[in-house]
Coordinates of C-alpha atoms in Angstrom, one line a residue:
M14 CA 11.9 42.0 96.9
L15 CA 15.1 40.2 98.4
A16 CA 14.9 37.9 95.1
L17 CA 14.7 41.1 93.1
R18 CA 17.8 42.4 94.7
R19 CA 19.7 39.3 93.9
E20 CA 18.2 38.7 90.5
P21 CA 16.8 41.9 89.0
S22 CA 14.3 41.5 86.2
T23 CA 11.1 43.2 85.3
G24 CA 9.0 40.0 85.9
R25 CA 10.2 39.9 89.6
A26 CA 9.6 43.6 90.0
V27 CA 6.0 43.0 88.9
L28 CA 5.8 40.0 91.3
S29 CA 7.2 42.0 94.4
G30 CA 4.5 44.7 93.6
V31 CA 1.8 42.1 93.6
Y32 CA 3.0 40.8 96.9
L33 CA 3.5 44.2 98.5
G34 CA -0.2 44.9 97.3
I35 CA -1.5 41.8 98.7
F36 CA 0.3 42.4 102.1
A37 CA -1.2 45.9 102.3
L38 CA -4.8 44.8 101.2
S39 CA -4.7 42.3 104.1
G40 CA -5.2 45.2 106.6
W41 CA -4.6 48.8 106.9
Y42 CA -2.2 48.2 109.9
N43 CA -0.3 46.0 107.4
A44 CA -0.2 48.7 105.0
A45 CA 1.3 51.0 107.6
F46 CA 4.0 48.5 108.7
A47 CA 4.8 48.0 105.0
L48 CA 5.7 51.6 104.7
V49 CA 8.3 51.1 107.5
V50 CA 10.1 48.2 106.0
S51 CA 9.7 48.9 102.3
P52 CA 12.5 51.5 102.2
L53 CA 14.8 48.8 103.6
L54 CA 13.7 46.4 101.1
A55 CA 14.3 48.7 98.3
L56 CA 18.2 49.3 99.2
H57 CA 20.2 48.2 96.2
V58 CA 17.2 47.5 93.9
R59 CA 17.4 49.3 90.5
R60 CA 15.5 52.4 90.3
R61 CA 13.4 51.5 87.3
H62 CA 12.4 48.2 89.1
L63 CA 11.4 50.1 92.0
W64 CA 9.0 52.3 89.9
V65 CA 7.5 48.9 88.7
V66 CA 7.0 47.6 92.0
A67 CA 5.4 50.9 93.2
A68 CA 3.1 51.0 90.3
V69 CA 1.8 47.7 90.6
A70 CA 1.2 47.9 94.4
L71 CA -0.5 51.4 94.0
A72 CA -2.7 50.2 91.3
M73 CA -3.9 47.4 93.7
V74 CA -4.3 49.4 96.7
L75 CA -5.4 52.8 95.6
P76 CA -8.9 51.9 94.4
R77 CA -9.7 50.4 97.8
F78 CA -8.3 53.5 99.6
V79 CA -10.3 55.8 97.7
D80 CA -13.4 53.6 98.4
L81 CA -12.6 53.9 102.2
L82 CA -12.4 57.7 102.2
P83 CA -16.0 58.4 102.5
H84 CA -16.3 56.0 105.4
L85 CA -13.4 57.3 107.6
P86 CA -15.6 59.3 109.9
V87 CA -16.9 55.9 111.3
W88 CA -13.4 55.8 113.0
A89 CA -13.2 59.3 113.9
D90 CA -13.6 58.4 117.6
R91 CA -10.4 56.1 117.3
A92 CA -8.0 59.1 116.7
A93 CA -5.9 59.7 119.7
G94 CA -3.1 61.9 120.2
L95 CA -0.1 61.3 122.6
S96 CA -1.2 59.3 125.6
A97 CA 0.0 60.5 129.1
P98 CA 3.0 58.7 130.5
T99 CA 1.2 57.2 133.2
D100 CA 2.2 53.8 134.8
I101 CA 0.2 50.8 133.9
R102 CA -0.1 48.3 136.6
A103 CA -1.7 45.9 134.6
W104 CA 1.0 45.9 132.1
N105 CA 1.1 42.2 131.3
R106 CA -2.7 42.4 130.4
Q107 CA -2.7 45.7 128.8
E108 CA -1.6 46.1 124.9
R109 CA -3.5 49.1 123.9
Y110 CA -0.5 51.7 124.8
G111 CA 2.2 49.5 123.5
I112 CA 4.1 46.5 124.7
D113 CA 5.9 46.6 128.0
L114 CA 9.7 45.9 127.6
A115 CA 9.5 43.2 130.1
A116 CA 7.0 41.2 128.0
F117 CA 9.7 40.4 125.4
L118 CA 11.6 38.3 128.2
P119 CA 11.1 34.8 129.4
A120 CA 8.0 34.8 131.9
W121 CA 8.0 32.7 135.1
S122 CA 4.2 33.0 135.6
V123 CA 1.2 32.5 133.4
V124 CA -1.2 35.4 132.7
T125 CA -4.6 34.9 131.3
P126 CA -5.7 36.5 129.1
S127 CA -2.3 37.6 128.1
Y128 CA -0.8 39.4 125.0
S129 CA 2.4 37.2 124.7
V130 CA 5.1 38.8 122.5
Y131 CA 8.0 36.6 123.9
V132 CA 11.0 36.9 121.6
G133 CA 12.4 33.5 122.5
V134 CA 15.9 33.1 123.6
A135 CA 16.5 30.2 121.2
T136 CA 15.0 32.0 118.3
L137 CA 16.9 35.1 118.9
S138 CA 20.2 33.0 119.5
L139 CA 19.7 31.4 115.8
A140 CA 19.1 34.9 114.5
V141 CA 22.4 36.2 115.9
L142 CA 23.9 32.9 114.6
G143 CA 22.8 33.9 111.0
G144 CA 25.5 36.6 110.9
R145 CA 25.3 38.9 108.0
G146 CA 22.8 36.6 106.1
A147 CA 20.1 37.5 108.8
L148 CA 21.0 41.3 108.8
P149 CA 18.4 42.2 106.4
F150 CA 15.6 40.5 108.3
L151 CA 16.8 42.0 111.7
G152 CA 17.1 45.2 110.2
M153 CA 13.5 45.2 109.1
A154 CA 12.2 43.8 112.3
L155 CA 14.1 46.4 114.7
P156 CA 12.1 49.4 113.7
L157 CA 8.7 47.3 113.9
W158 CA 9.6 46.2 117.3
V159 CA 10.4 49.8 118.5
L160 CA 7.1 50.9 117.2
A161 CA 5.4 48.0 119.0
L162 CA 6.6 49.6 122.2
G163 CA 4.0 52.2 121.8
H164 CA 4.1 56.0 122.9
W165 CA 6.3 55.5 126.0
L166 CA 9.1 53.1 127.0
R167 CA 7.9 51.1 130.0
W168 CA 9.4 48.4 132.1
R169 CA 7.1 46.1 134.3
G170 CA 4.4 49.0 134.1
E171 CA 6.5 52.0 134.9
V172 CA 7.6 54.6 132.4
A173 CA 11.2 54.1 132.0
V174 CA 12.3 57.3 130.3
P175 CA 10.7 60.8 130.2
F176 CA 10.5 61.3 126.5
P177 CA 8.2 59.8 123.8
L178 CA 9.3 57.0 121.6
P179 CA 8.9 57.1 117.8
A180 CA 5.3 55.9 117.9
G181 CA 4.6 58.8 120.5
W182 CA 6.4 61.3 118.1
L183 CA 4.5 60.2 115.1
V184 CA 1.0 60.7 116.8
S185 CA 2.1 64.0 118.2
K186 CA 3.3 65.3 114.7
L187 CA 1.0 63.4 112.2
D188 CA -2.7 63.6 112.4
T189 CA -3.0 60.4 110.1
A190 CA -1.0 58.4 112.7
Q191 CA -3.3 59.2 115.4
F192 CA -5.5 56.4 113.8
I193 CA -2.9 53.8 114.7
T194 CA -4.0 53.1 118.3
H195 CA -2.8 49.4 118.6
W196 CA 0.9 49.9 118.1
Y197 CA 1.6 46.5 119.6
R198 CA 0.5 45.0 116.3
A199 CA 3.8 45.8 114.8
A200 CA 5.2 43.0 116.7
G201 CA 3.3 40.6 114.3
P202 CA 5.4 41.2 111.3
A203 CA 8.5 41.8 113.3
T204 CA 8.3 38.2 114.7
V205 CA 7.9 36.8 111.3
L206 CA 11.0 38.7 110.2
L207 CA 12.6 37.3 113.2
A208 CA 11.8 33.8 112.2
A209 CA 13.2 34.2 108.7
A210 CA 16.5 35.4 110.5
A211 CA 16.5 32.3 112.8
A212 CA 16.2 30.2 109.6
V213 CA 19.2 31.7 108.3
G214 CA 21.0 30.8 111.5
A215 CA 19.4 27.2 111.5
A216 CA 20.8 26.8 108.0
R217 CA 24.3 27.0 109.5
V218 CA 23.6 24.0 111.9
P219 CA 22.3 21.6 109.5
R220 CA 23.0 18.4 111.4
W221 CA 20.5 18.6 114.1
P222 CA 17.3 19.9 112.6
W223 CA 15.0 18.0 114.7
A224 CA 16.9 19.1 117.8
L225 CA 16.7 22.7 116.9
A226 CA 13.1 22.4 116.2
A227 CA 12.4 20.8 119.5
L228 CA 14.5 23.5 121.3
L229 CA 12.4 26.3 119.6
L230 CA 9.2 24.7 120.5
A231 CA 10.1 24.1 124.1
D232 CA 11.5 27.6 124.6
N233 CA 8.3 29.3 123.4
L234 CA 5.9 26.9 125.1
L235 CA 7.6 27.0 128.5
F236 CA 8.5 30.6 128.6
A237 CA 5.9 32.5 126.8
R238 CA 3.4 34.4 129.0
T239 CA 0.5 32.4 127.3
R240 CA 1.1 28.7 128.1
W241 CA -0.1 25.7 126.4
P242 CA -2.8 24.5 126.1
R243 CA -4.2 27.8 124.9
V244 CA -7.4 29.2 126.6
A245 CA -10.1 29.0 124.0
A246 CA -13.8 30.0 124.0
P247 CA -16.2 27.1 124.1
L248 CA -17.2 25.7 120.5
K249 CA -20.7 25.0 121.2
L250 CA -24.2 26.4 120.5
P251 CA -26.4 26.8 123.7
A252 CA -29.1 24.0 123.8
E253 CA -31.9 26.6 123.7
L254 CA -30.5 28.0 120.5
S255 CA -30.5 24.7 118.6
T256 CA -33.3 25.9 116.4
M257 CA -30.8 28.4 114.8
V258 CA -29.1 25.6 112.9
A259 CA -32.1 25.2 110.7
L260 CA -32.4 28.8 109.9
Q261 CA -31.9 30.2 106.3
G262 CA -31.1 33.7 105.8
P263 CA -29.5 36.7 107.5
I264 CA -29.9 36.8 111.4
L265 CA -30.3 39.8 113.8
D266 CA -29.1 38.7 117.3
L267 CA -30.5 40.6 120.3
P268 CA -29.4 42.3 122.1
V269 CA -27.0 44.0 119.7
D270 CA -23.7 43.0 120.8
D271 CA -21.0 45.5 119.3
N272 CA -18.2 43.8 121.3
R273 CA -20.0 44.7 124.7
L274 CA -20.8 41.3 126.1
P275 CA -18.7 40.3 129.0
P276 CA -16.7 37.2 128.2
E277 CA -17.6 35.5 131.4
R278 CA -21.4 35.6 130.5
A279 CA -21.0 34.2 126.9
G280 CA -17.6 32.4 127.0
S281 CA -16.4 35.0 124.2
R282 CA -16.3 38.6 123.9
R283 CA -18.2 37.9 120.3
P284 CA -20.3 34.8 120.9
Y285 CA -22.3 35.5 118.0
W286 CA -19.6 34.9 115.8
V287 CA -18.8 31.6 117.4
W288 CA -22.4 30.5 117.1
Q289 CA -22.4 31.6 113.5
L290 CA -20.1 28.6 112.8
F291 CA -23.1 26.4 113.6
H292 CA -26.0 28.2 111.7
Q293 CA -23.5 29.4 108.9
Q294 CA -25.9 32.3 108.1
P295 CA -24.9 36.1 107.8
V296 CA -25.3 37.9 110.9
A297 CA -26.1 41.7 111.5
E298 CA -23.5 42.9 113.7
N299 CA -20.9 45.6 113.4
Y300 CA -18.4 46.1 116.3
E301 CA -16.6 49.1 114.9
G302 CA -18.0 52.4 115.7
S303 CA -21.8 52.7 115.7
D304 CA -24.0 49.7 114.9
S305 CA -24.8 49.9 111.2
I306 CA -28.1 48.2 111.7
L307 CA -29.4 50.5 114.3
R308 CA -28.3 53.6 112.1
L309 CA -30.2 52.2 109.1
S310 CA -33.4 50.9 110.6
G311 CA -36.0 52.4 112.9
Q312 CA -37.5 49.0 113.4
A313 CA -34.1 47.6 114.7
R314 CA -33.7 50.5 117.0
A315 CA -37.4 49.6 118.4
L316 CA -36.1 46.1 119.1
Q317 CA -33.1 47.2 120.9
T318 CA -35.0 49.7 122.9
A319 CA -37.4 46.7 123.7
C320 CA -34.2 44.8 124.9
G321 CA -33.0 47.3 127.4
G322 CA -32.0 50.4 125.5
L323 CA -29.5 51.4 122.8
P324 CA -25.9 50.6 123.5
V325 CA -23.9 53.3 125.0
S326 CA -20.9 51.7 126.5
R327 CA -18.2 52.4 124.2
P328 CA -17.1 55.7 122.1
G329 CA -18.8 55.7 118.9
A330 CA -21.9 54.1 120.2
L331 CA -25.2 55.2 118.6
D332 CA -26.9 58.6 119.4
A333 CA -29.9 60.4 117.7
G334 CA -27.6 62.1 115.4
D335 CA -26.4 59.1 113.8
H336 CA -29.8 58.0 112.6
A337 CA -29.7 57.6 108.7
P338 CA -32.4 59.9 107.0
G339 CA -35.7 58.3 106.6
S340 CA -34.6 55.3 108.6
E341 CA -37.6 55.4 110.9
S342 CA -39.6 53.6 108.2
V343 CA -37.0 51.4 107.2
T344 CA -37.8 47.7 108.2
L345 CA -35.5 44.8 109.0
Y346 CA -36.8 42.9 106.1
A347 CA -36.0 45.6 103.7
L348 CA -32.3 45.5 104.7
G349 CA -32.2 41.7 104.1
I350 CA -32.8 40.4 107.5
R351 CA -34.8 37.3 107.6
H352 CA -34.6 36.2 111.3
V353 CA -34.6 37.8 114.8
V354 CA -33.1 35.7 117.6
V355 CA -33.3 36.8 121.3
H356 CA -30.4 35.2 123.4
P357 CA -32.1 34.8 126.8
D358 CA -28.8 34.2 128.9
L359 CA -27.5 37.7 127.5
A360 CA -30.6 39.7 127.1
P361 CA -32.2 41.7 130.1
A362 CA -35.5 40.3 131.6
G363 CA -38.3 40.9 129.4
C364 CA -36.6 41.3 126.3
A365 CA -38.4 38.3 124.5
E366 CA -41.6 39.5 125.6
N367 CA -41.1 43.0 124.5
T368 CA -40.0 41.6 121.2
T369 CA -43.1 39.8 120.8
K370 CA -45.0 43.2 121.1
V371 CA -43.0 44.7 118.2
L372 CA -42.8 41.6 116.0
G373 CA -45.6 39.5 117.0
A374 CA -45.6 35.9 118.1
P375 CA -42.4 34.2 117.6
T376 CA -42.3 31.2 114.9
A377 CA -39.9 29.1 117.3
P378 CA -38.8 29.8 120.9
A379 CA -37.0 33.2 121.1
T380 CA -37.1 33.2 117.1
W381 CA -38.8 35.1 114.9
T382 CA -39.0 34.7 110.9
L383 CA -39.7 38.0 109.2
S384 CA -42.1 38.2 106.2
P385 CA -42.4 40.8 103.6
P386 CA -44.4 44.0 104.9
R387 CA -47.7 44.2 103.6

């Protein structure tokens, strides 16, 4: 879009529309953020070129959006109005309600896990040095950072002003905005735009490129709330599950996870995804809303019941009203599942034994290979 402003042409307009469409299709949060910055990008672009950009982007995005509409009820529990202006004592760990203003500043202590959005004194200084050349990038980054603050302006956990911020105003006035619950994510594209502004400033200091790079790196590693080396989940498959590497075909992991496993038990909130790197087979897990495998298959529900009952620990968890019509007779094999694996360190006592009652004897330790129903 910036190139289109400098050198207007139909070809550049088409390319700009493609880039905008790709950005929107990378995630619906990104699509919402694109709506924030696109009007600023459109300034001083010829009207006929803007129509080309909009037509190309809509042609890419609209079909996917129409496909999504029937599935919106899955996220119905996510919609939330204006939050209460309460203080958040765990402000340096809590991102759901927006970013605390203090989190943008240099941190003198390490918090794990953290949600670091440290702007960087060196990065911001270079952006300011960029002068007028950096203004377009800073002009787009600023509204995104304001949205990233969430519903209320907070300083070290305490509400600083008694009126809502733009994000709070949007969710109180627009029903569609209530589906945006993770406003802090706006800091992501804002940071990219800040980096572009800093690059403009760095171009004005051409003699010391390596010194500038070292300064930027040191600033972010030393003063961000998340320090180096980063804390990461262990990338290993438990020894008792080594037989999973030889499995071929989609796997149902028990107990059904749905983002409920405490990380201290499994090394990660979603260990099944980590272990999937080793066996490289599709997994039956859905951490958004109700568990799809439990809605679609009575046999899956029987297995989950055998492993301690249906999950109820988060909004949108399965209840009897979510069962798909006719699902009582639907088998896992009919849904494409070929293996069932019980994870002994995560499952309640007796899960493997009760699974045997449903599926018969395991084909390997804690592993069942499914056959077509007779």
